[in-house]
PDB file of C-alpha atoms and ligand atoms in Angstrom:
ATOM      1  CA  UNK A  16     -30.311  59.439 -58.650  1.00  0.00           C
ATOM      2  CA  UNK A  17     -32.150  61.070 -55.874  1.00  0.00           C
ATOM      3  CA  UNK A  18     -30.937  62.324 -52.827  1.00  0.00           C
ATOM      4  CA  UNK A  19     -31.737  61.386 -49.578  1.00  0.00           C
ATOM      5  CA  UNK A  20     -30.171  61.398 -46.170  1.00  0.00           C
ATOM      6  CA  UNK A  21     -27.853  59.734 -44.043  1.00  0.00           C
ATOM      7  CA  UNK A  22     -28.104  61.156 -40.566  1.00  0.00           C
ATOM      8  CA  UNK A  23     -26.687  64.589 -41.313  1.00  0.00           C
ATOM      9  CA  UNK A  24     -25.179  63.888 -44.437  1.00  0.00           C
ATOM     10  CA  UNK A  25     -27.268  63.791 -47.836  1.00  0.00           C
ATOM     11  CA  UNK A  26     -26.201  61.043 -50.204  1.00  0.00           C
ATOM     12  CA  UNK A  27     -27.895  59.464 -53.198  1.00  0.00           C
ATOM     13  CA  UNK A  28     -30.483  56.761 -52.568  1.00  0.00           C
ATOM     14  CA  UNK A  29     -28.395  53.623 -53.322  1.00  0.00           C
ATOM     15  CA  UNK A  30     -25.533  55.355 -51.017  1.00  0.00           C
ATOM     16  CA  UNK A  31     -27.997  55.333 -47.673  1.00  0.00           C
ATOM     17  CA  UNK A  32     -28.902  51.760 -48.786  1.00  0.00           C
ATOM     18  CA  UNK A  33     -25.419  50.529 -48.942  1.00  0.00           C
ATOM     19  CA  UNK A  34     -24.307  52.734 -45.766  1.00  0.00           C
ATOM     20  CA  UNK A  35     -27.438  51.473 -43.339  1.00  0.00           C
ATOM     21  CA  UNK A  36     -26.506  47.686 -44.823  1.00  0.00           C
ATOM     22  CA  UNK A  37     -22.695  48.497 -42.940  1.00  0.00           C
ATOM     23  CA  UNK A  38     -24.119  49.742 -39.724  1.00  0.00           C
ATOM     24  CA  UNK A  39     -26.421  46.668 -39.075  1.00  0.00           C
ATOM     25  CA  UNK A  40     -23.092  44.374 -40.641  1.00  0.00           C
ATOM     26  CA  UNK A  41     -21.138  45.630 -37.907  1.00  0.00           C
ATOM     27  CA  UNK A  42     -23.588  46.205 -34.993  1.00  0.00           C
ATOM     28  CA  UNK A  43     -25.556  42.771 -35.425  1.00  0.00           C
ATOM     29  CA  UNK A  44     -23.254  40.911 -33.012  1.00  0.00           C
ATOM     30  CA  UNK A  45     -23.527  43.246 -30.200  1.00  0.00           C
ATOM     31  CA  UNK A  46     -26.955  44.240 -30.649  1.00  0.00           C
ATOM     32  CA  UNK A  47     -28.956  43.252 -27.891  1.00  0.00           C
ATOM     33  CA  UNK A  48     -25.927  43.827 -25.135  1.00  0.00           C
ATOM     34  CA  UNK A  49     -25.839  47.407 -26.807  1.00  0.00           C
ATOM     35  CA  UNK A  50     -29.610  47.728 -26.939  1.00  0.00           C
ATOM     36  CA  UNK A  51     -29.672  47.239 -22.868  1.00  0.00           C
ATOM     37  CA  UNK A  52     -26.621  49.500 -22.500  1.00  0.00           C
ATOM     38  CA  UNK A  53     -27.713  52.124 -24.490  1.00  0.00           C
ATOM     39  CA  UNK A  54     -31.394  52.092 -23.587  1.00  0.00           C
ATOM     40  CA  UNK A  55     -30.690  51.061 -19.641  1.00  0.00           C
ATOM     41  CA  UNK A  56     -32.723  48.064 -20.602  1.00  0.00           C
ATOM     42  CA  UNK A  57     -35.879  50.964 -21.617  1.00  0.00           C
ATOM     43  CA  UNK A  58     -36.249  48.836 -25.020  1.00  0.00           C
ATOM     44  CA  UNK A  59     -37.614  45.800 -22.973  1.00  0.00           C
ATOM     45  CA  UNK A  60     -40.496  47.783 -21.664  1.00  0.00           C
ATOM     46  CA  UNK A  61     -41.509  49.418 -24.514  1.00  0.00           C
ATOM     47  CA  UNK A  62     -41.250  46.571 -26.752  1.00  0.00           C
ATOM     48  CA  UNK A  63     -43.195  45.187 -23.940  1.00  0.00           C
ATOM     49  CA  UNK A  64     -45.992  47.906 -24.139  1.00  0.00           C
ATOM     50  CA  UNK A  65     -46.006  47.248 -27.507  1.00  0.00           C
ATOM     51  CA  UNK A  66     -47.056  43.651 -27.427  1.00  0.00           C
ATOM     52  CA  UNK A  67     -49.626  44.382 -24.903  1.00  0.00           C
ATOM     53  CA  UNK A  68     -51.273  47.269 -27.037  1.00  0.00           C
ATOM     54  CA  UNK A  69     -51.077  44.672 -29.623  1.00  0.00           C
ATOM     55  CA  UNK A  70     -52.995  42.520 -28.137  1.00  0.00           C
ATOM     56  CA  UNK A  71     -52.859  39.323 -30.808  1.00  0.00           C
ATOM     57  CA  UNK A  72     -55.041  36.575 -30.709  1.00  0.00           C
ATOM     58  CA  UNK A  73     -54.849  32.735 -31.248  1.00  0.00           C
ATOM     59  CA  UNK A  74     -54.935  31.999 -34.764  1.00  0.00           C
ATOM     60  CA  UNK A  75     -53.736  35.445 -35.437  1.00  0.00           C
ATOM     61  CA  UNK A  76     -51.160  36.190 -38.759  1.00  0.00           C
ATOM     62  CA  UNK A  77     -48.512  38.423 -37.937  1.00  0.00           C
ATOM     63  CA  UNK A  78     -45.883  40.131 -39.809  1.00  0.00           C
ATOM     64  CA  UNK A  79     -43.038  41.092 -37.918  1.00  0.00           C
ATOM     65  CA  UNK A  80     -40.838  43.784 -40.322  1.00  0.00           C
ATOM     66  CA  UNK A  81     -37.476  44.985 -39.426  1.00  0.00           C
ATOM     67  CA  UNK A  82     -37.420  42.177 -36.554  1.00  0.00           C
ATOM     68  CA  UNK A  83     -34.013  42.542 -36.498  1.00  0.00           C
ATOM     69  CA  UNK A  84     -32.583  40.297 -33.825  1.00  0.00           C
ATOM     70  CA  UNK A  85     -36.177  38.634 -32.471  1.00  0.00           C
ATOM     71  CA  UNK A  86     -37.514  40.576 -29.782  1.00  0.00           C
ATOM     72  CA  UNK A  87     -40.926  41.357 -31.178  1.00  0.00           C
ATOM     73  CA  UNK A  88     -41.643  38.000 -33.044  1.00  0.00           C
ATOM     74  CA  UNK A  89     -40.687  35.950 -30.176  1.00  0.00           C
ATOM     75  CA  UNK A  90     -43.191  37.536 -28.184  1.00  0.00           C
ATOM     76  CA  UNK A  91     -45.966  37.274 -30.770  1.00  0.00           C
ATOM     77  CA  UNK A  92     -45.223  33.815 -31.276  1.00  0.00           C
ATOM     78  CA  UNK A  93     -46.105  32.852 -27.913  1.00  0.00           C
ATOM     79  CA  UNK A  94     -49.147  34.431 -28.474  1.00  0.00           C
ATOM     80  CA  UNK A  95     -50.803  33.529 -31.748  1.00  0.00           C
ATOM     81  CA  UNK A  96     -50.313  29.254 -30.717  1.00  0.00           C
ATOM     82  CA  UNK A  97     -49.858  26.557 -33.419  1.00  0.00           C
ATOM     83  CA  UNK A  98     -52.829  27.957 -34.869  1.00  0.00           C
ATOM     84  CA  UNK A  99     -51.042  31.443 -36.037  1.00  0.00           C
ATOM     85  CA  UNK A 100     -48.654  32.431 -37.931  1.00  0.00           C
ATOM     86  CA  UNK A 101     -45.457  34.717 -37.146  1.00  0.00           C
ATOM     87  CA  UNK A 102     -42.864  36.008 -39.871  1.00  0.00           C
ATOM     88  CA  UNK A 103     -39.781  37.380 -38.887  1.00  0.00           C
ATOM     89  CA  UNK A 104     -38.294  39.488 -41.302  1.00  0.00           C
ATOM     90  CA  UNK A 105     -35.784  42.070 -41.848  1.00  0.00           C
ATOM     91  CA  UNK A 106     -33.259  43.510 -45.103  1.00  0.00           C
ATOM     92  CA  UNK A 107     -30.469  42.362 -43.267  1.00  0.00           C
ATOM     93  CA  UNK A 108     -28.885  38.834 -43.433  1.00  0.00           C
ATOM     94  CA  UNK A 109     -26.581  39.360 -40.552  1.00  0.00           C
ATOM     95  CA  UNK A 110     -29.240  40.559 -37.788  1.00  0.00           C
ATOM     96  CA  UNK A 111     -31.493  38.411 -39.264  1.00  0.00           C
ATOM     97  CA  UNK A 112     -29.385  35.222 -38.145  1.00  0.00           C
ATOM     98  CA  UNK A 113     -28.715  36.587 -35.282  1.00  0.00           C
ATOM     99  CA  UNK A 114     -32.348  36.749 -34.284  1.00  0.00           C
ATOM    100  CA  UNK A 115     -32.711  33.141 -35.971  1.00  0.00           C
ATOM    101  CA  UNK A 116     -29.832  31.914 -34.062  1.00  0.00           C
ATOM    102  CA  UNK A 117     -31.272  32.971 -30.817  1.00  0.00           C
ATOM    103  CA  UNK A 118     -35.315  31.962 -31.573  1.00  0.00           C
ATOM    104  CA  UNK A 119     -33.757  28.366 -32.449  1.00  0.00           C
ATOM    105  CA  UNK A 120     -31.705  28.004 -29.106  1.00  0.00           C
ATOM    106  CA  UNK A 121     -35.045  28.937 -27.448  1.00  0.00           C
ATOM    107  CA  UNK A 122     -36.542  26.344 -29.026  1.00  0.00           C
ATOM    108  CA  UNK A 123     -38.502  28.401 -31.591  1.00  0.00           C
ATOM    109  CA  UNK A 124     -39.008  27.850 -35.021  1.00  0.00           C
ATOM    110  CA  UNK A 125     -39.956  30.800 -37.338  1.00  0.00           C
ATOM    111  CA  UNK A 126     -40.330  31.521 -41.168  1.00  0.00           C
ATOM    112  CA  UNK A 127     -37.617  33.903 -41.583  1.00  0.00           C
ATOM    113  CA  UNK A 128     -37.305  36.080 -44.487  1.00  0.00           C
ATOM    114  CA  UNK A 129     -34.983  38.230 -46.036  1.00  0.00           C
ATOM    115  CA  UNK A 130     -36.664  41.092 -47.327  1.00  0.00           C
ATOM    116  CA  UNK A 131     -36.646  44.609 -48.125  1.00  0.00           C
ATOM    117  CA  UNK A 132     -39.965  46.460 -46.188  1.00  0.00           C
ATOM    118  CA  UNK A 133     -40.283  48.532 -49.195  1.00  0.00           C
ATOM    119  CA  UNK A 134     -40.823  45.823 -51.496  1.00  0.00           C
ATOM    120  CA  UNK A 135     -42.983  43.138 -49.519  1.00  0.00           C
ATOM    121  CA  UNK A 136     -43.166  39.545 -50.887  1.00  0.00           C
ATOM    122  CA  UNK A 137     -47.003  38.803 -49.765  1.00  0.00           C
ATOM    123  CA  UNK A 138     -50.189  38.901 -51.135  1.00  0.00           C
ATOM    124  CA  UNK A 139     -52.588  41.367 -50.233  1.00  0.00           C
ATOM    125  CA  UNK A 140     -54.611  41.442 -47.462  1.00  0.00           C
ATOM    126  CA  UNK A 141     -52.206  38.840 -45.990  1.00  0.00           C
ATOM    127  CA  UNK A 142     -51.927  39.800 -42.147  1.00  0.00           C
ATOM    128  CA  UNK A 143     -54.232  40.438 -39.287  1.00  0.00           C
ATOM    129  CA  UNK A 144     -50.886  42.246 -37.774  1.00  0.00           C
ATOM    130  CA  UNK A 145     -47.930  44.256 -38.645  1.00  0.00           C
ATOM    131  CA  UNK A 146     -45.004  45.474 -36.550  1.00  0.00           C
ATOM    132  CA  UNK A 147     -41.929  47.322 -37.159  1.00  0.00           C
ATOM    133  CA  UNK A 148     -39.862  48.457 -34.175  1.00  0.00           C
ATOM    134  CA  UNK A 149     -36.733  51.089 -35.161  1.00  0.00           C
ATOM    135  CA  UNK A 150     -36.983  50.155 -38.520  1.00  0.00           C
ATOM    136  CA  UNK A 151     -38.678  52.442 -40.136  1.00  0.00           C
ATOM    137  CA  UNK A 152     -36.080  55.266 -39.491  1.00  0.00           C
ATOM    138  CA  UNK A 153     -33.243  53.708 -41.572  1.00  0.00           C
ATOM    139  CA  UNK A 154     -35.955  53.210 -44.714  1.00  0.00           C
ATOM    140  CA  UNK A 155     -34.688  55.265 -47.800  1.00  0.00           C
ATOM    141  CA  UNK A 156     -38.617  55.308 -48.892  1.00  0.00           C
ATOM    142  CA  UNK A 157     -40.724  55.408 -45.913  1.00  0.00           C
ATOM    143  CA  UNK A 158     -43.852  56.507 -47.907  1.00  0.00           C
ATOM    144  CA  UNK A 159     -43.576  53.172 -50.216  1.00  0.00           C
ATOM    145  CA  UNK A 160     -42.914  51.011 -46.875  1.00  0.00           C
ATOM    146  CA  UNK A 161     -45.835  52.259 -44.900  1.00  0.00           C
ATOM    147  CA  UNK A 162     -48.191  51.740 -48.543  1.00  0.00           C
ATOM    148  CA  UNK A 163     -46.580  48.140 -48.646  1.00  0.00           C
ATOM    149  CA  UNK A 164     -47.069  47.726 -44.873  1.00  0.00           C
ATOM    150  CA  UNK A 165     -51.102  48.842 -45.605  1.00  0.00           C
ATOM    151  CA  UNK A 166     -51.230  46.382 -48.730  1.00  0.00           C
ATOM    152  CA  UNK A 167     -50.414  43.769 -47.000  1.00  0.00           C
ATOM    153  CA  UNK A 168     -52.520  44.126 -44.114  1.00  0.00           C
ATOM    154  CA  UNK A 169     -56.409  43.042 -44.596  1.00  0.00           C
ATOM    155  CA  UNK A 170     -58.736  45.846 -43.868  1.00  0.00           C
ATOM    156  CA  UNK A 171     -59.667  46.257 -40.286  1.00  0.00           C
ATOM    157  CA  UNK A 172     -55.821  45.172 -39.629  1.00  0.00           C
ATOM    158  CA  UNK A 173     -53.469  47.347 -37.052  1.00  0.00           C
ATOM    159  CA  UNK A 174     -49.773  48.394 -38.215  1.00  0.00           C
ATOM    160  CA  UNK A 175     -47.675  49.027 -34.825  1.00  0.00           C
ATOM    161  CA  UNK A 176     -44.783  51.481 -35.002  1.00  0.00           C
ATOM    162  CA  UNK A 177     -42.513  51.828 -32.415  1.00  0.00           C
ATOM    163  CA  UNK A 178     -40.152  54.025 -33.464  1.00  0.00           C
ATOM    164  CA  UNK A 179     -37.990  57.138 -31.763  1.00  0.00           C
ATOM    165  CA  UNK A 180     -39.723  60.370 -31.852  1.00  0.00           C
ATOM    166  CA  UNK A 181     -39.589  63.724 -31.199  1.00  0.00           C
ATOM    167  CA  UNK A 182     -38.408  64.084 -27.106  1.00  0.00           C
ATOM    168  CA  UNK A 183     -40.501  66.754 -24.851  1.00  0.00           C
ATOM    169  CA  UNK A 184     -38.771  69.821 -24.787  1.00  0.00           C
ATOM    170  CA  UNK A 185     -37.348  69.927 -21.372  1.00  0.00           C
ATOM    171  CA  UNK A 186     -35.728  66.674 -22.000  1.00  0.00           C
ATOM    172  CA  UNK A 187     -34.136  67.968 -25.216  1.00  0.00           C
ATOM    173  CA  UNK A 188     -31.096  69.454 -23.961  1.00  0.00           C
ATOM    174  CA  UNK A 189     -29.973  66.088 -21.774  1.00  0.00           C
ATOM    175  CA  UNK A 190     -31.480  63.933 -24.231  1.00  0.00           C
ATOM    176  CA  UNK A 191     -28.449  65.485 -26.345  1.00  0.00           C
ATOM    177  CA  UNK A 192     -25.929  65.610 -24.229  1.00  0.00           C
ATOM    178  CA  UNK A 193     -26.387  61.735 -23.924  1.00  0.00           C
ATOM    179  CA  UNK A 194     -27.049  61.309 -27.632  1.00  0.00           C
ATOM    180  CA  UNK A 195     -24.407  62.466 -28.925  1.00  0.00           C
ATOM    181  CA  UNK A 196     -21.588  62.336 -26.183  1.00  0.00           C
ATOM    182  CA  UNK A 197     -22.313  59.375 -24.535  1.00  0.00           C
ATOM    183  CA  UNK A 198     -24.190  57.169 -27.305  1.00  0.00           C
ATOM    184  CA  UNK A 199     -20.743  56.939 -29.548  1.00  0.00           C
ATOM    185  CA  UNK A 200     -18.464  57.060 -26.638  1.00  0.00           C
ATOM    186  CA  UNK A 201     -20.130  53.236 -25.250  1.00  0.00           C
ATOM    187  CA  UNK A 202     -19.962  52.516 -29.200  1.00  0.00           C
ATOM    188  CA  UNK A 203     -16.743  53.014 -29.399  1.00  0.00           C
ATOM    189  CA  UNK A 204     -16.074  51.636 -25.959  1.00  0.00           C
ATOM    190  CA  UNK A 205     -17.676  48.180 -26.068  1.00  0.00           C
ATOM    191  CA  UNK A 206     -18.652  47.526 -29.586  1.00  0.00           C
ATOM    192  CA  UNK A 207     -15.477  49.205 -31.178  1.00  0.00           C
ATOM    193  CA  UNK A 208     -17.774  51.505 -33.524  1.00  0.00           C
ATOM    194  CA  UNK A 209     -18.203  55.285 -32.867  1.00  0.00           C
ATOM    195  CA  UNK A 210     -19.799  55.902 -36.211  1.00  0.00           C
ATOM    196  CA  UNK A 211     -22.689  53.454 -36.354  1.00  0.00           C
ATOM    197  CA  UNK A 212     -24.001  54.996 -32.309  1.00  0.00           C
ATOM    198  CA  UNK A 213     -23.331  58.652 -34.049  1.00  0.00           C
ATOM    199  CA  UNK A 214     -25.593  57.546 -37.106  1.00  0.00           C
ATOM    200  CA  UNK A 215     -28.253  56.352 -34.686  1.00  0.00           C
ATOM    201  CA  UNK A 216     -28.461  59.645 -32.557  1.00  0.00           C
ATOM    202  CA  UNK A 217     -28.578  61.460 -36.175  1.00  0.00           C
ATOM    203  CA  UNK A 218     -30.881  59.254 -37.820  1.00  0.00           C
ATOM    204  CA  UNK A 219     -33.430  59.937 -34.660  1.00  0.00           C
ATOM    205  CA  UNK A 220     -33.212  63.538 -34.896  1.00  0.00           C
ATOM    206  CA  UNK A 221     -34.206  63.355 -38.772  1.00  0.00           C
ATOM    207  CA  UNK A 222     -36.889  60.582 -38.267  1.00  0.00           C
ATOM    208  CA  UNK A 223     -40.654  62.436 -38.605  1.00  0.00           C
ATOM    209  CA  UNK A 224     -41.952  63.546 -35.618  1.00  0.00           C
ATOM    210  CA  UNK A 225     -45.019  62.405 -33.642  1.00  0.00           C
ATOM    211  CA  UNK A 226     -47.997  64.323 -36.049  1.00  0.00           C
ATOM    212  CA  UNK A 227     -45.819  64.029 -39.350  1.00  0.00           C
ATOM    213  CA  UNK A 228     -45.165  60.388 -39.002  1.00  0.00           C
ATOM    214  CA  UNK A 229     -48.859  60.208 -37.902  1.00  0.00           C
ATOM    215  CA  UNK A 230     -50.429  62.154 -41.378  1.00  0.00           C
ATOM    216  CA  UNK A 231     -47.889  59.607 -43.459  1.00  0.00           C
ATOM    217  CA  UNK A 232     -50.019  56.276 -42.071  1.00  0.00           C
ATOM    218  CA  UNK A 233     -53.339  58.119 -42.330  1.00  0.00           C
ATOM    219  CA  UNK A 234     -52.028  59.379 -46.534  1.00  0.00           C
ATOM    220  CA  UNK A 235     -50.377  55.665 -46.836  1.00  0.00           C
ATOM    221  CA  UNK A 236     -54.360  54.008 -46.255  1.00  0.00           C
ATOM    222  CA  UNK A 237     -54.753  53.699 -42.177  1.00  0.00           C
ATOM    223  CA  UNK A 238     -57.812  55.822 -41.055  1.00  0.00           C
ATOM    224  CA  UNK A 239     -57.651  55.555 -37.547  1.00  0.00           C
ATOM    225  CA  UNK A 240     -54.181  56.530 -36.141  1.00  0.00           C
ATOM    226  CA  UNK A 241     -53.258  56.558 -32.186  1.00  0.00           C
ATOM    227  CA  UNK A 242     -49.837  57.874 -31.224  1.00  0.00           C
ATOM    228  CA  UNK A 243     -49.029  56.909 -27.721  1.00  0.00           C
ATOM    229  CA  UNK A 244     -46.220  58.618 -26.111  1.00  0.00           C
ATOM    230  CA  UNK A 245     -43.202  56.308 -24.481  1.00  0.00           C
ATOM    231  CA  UNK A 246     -40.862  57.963 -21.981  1.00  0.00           C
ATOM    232  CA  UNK A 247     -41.652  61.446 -22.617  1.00  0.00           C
ATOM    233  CA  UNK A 248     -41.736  60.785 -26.276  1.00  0.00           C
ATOM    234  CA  UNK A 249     -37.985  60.123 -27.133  1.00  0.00           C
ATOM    235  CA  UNK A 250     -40.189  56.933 -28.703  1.00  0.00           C
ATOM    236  CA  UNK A 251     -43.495  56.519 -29.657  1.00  0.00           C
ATOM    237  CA  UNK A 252     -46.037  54.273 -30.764  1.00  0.00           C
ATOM    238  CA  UNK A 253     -48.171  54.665 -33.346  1.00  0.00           C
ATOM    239  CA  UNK A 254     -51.070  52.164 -34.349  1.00  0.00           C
ATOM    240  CA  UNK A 255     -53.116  52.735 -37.258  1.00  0.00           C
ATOM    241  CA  UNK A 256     -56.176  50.643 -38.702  1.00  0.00           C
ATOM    242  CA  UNK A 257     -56.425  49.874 -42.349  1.00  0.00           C
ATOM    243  CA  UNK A 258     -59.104  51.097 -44.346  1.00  0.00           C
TER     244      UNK A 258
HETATM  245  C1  LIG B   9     -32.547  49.134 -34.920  1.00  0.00           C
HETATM  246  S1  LIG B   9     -32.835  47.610 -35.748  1.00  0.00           S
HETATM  247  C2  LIG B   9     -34.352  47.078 -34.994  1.00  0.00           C
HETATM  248  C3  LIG B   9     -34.416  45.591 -34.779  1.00  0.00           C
HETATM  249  C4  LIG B   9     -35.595  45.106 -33.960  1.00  0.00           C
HETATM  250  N1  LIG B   9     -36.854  45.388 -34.626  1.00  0.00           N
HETATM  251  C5  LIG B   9     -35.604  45.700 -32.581  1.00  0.00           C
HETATM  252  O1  LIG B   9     -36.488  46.489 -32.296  1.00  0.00           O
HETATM  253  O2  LIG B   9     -34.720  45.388 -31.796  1.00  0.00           O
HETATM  254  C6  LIG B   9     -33.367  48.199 -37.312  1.00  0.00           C
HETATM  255  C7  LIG B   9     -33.531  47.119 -38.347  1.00  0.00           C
HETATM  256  O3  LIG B   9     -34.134  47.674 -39.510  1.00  0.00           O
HETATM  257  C8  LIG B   9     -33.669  46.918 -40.604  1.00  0.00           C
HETATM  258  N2  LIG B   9     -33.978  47.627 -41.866  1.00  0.00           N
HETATM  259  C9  LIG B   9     -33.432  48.759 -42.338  1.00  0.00           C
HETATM  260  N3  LIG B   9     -33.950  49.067 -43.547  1.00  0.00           N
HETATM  261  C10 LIG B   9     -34.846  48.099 -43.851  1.00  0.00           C
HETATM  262  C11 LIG B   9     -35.711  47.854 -44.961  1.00  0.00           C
HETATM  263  N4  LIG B   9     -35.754  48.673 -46.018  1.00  0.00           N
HETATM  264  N5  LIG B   9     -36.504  46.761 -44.924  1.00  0.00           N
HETATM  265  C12 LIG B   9     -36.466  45.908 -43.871  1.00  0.00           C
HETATM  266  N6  LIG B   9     -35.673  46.080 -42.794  1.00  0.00           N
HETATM  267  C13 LIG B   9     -34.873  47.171 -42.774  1.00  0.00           C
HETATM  268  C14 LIG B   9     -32.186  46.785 -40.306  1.00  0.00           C
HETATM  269  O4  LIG B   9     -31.573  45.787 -41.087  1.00  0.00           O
HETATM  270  C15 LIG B   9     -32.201  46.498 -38.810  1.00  0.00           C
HETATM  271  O5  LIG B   9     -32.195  45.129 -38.519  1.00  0.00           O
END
């Protein structure tokens, strides 16, 4: 079987499956609290920026992958009216509830789907819209995910990425001290789980930078690709159009 990584470590392919399965398991519960604690509520607005770059329509059909816990969808779905569609969608069953569980006590009603990104369950040309925010770093395939994420899209459709990227330089050196020191320290701390916070700090430092992660959309079929910088570009977003 072919290797891949884990954070720092390199494990077979089905090993990195099974391992990024057990951190969302065990951080699904205390996601969001951990997400404004980690991020000092940061996600918020760039999820936020996100939303307004992606400017969706009434009537729009929008595929929300990775959607973890709800964040992006919910937003959409206020958007697009009775007229759209949103999917929220994700690998995992556990932060997939989650998100259900708190869309339904907001009085929202979603098609939600278990699925893995790499292997997408809809036709071609399905979606006016795709999203994935922090997924795409704990894909085992990323290539295969962004060509799914393209198939699915009809031509002249925008994939949004928000992801964490590669942090300007004088920021690097803080930016690491926190990551690593702090990160697992609150993990351990309030969510009782060191390890998972230390894969995440990892896990961003092998993710593709800016330009590489840019050349993979524009080689997986999106010919236009804008990479907008978030926060001195610990994250960025990257849009692409499909050909
Ligand atoms: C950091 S969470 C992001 C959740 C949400 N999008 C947000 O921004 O708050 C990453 C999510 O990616 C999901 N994920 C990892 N690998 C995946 C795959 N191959 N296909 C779909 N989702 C995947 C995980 O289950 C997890 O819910």
């Amino acid at each position: 079987m072919a290797q891949t990584h884990f954070g720092y470590q390199t494990v077979d392919e089905r090993e990195k499956e099974r391992r990024v399965r057990g951190v969302f398991d065990s951080v699904a519960r205390n996601y969001d609290l951990m997400n404004d604690l980690l991020s000092f509520g940061m996600h918020r607005a760039w999820k936020a920026y996100t939303v307004a770059v992606a400017n969706v329509r009434p009537g729009d059909q929008v595929l929300d992958i990775a959607g973890g816990t709800g964040d992006l969808a919910r937003a959409f779905a206020s958007r697009v009216g009775p007229q759209g569609l949103v999917v929220h969608t994700d690998i995992n069953e556990a932060m997939l509830s989650v998100g259900r569980d708190r869309l339904l006590d907001e009085g929202l009603v979603l098609p939600t789907l278990t699925c893995d990104a790499e292997k997408l369950p809809f036709a071609d040309g399905s979606f006016d819209l795709v999203s994935v925010a922090f997924g795409l770093r704990n894909m085992t395939h990323k290539e295969l995910a962004l060509a799914e994420m393209a198939r699915v899209l009809r031509p002249g459709g925008r994939l949004l990425v928000l992801e964490f990227s590669k942090i300007a330089a004088p920021l690097a050196k803080p930016y690491d001290w926190y990551s690593f020191k702090v990160m697992p320290w609150i993990g351990r701390l309030v969510a009782k789980d060191a390890d998972s916070y230390r894969y995440l700090a990892e896990s961003i430092r092998m993710h593709p930078d800016q330009d590489t992660l840019k050349q993979m959309m524009k080689a997986a079929g999106f010919g236009h690709v804008d990479v907008h910088n978030l926060s001195g570009g610990a994250v960025a977003l990257h849009v692409g159009i499909r050909c």
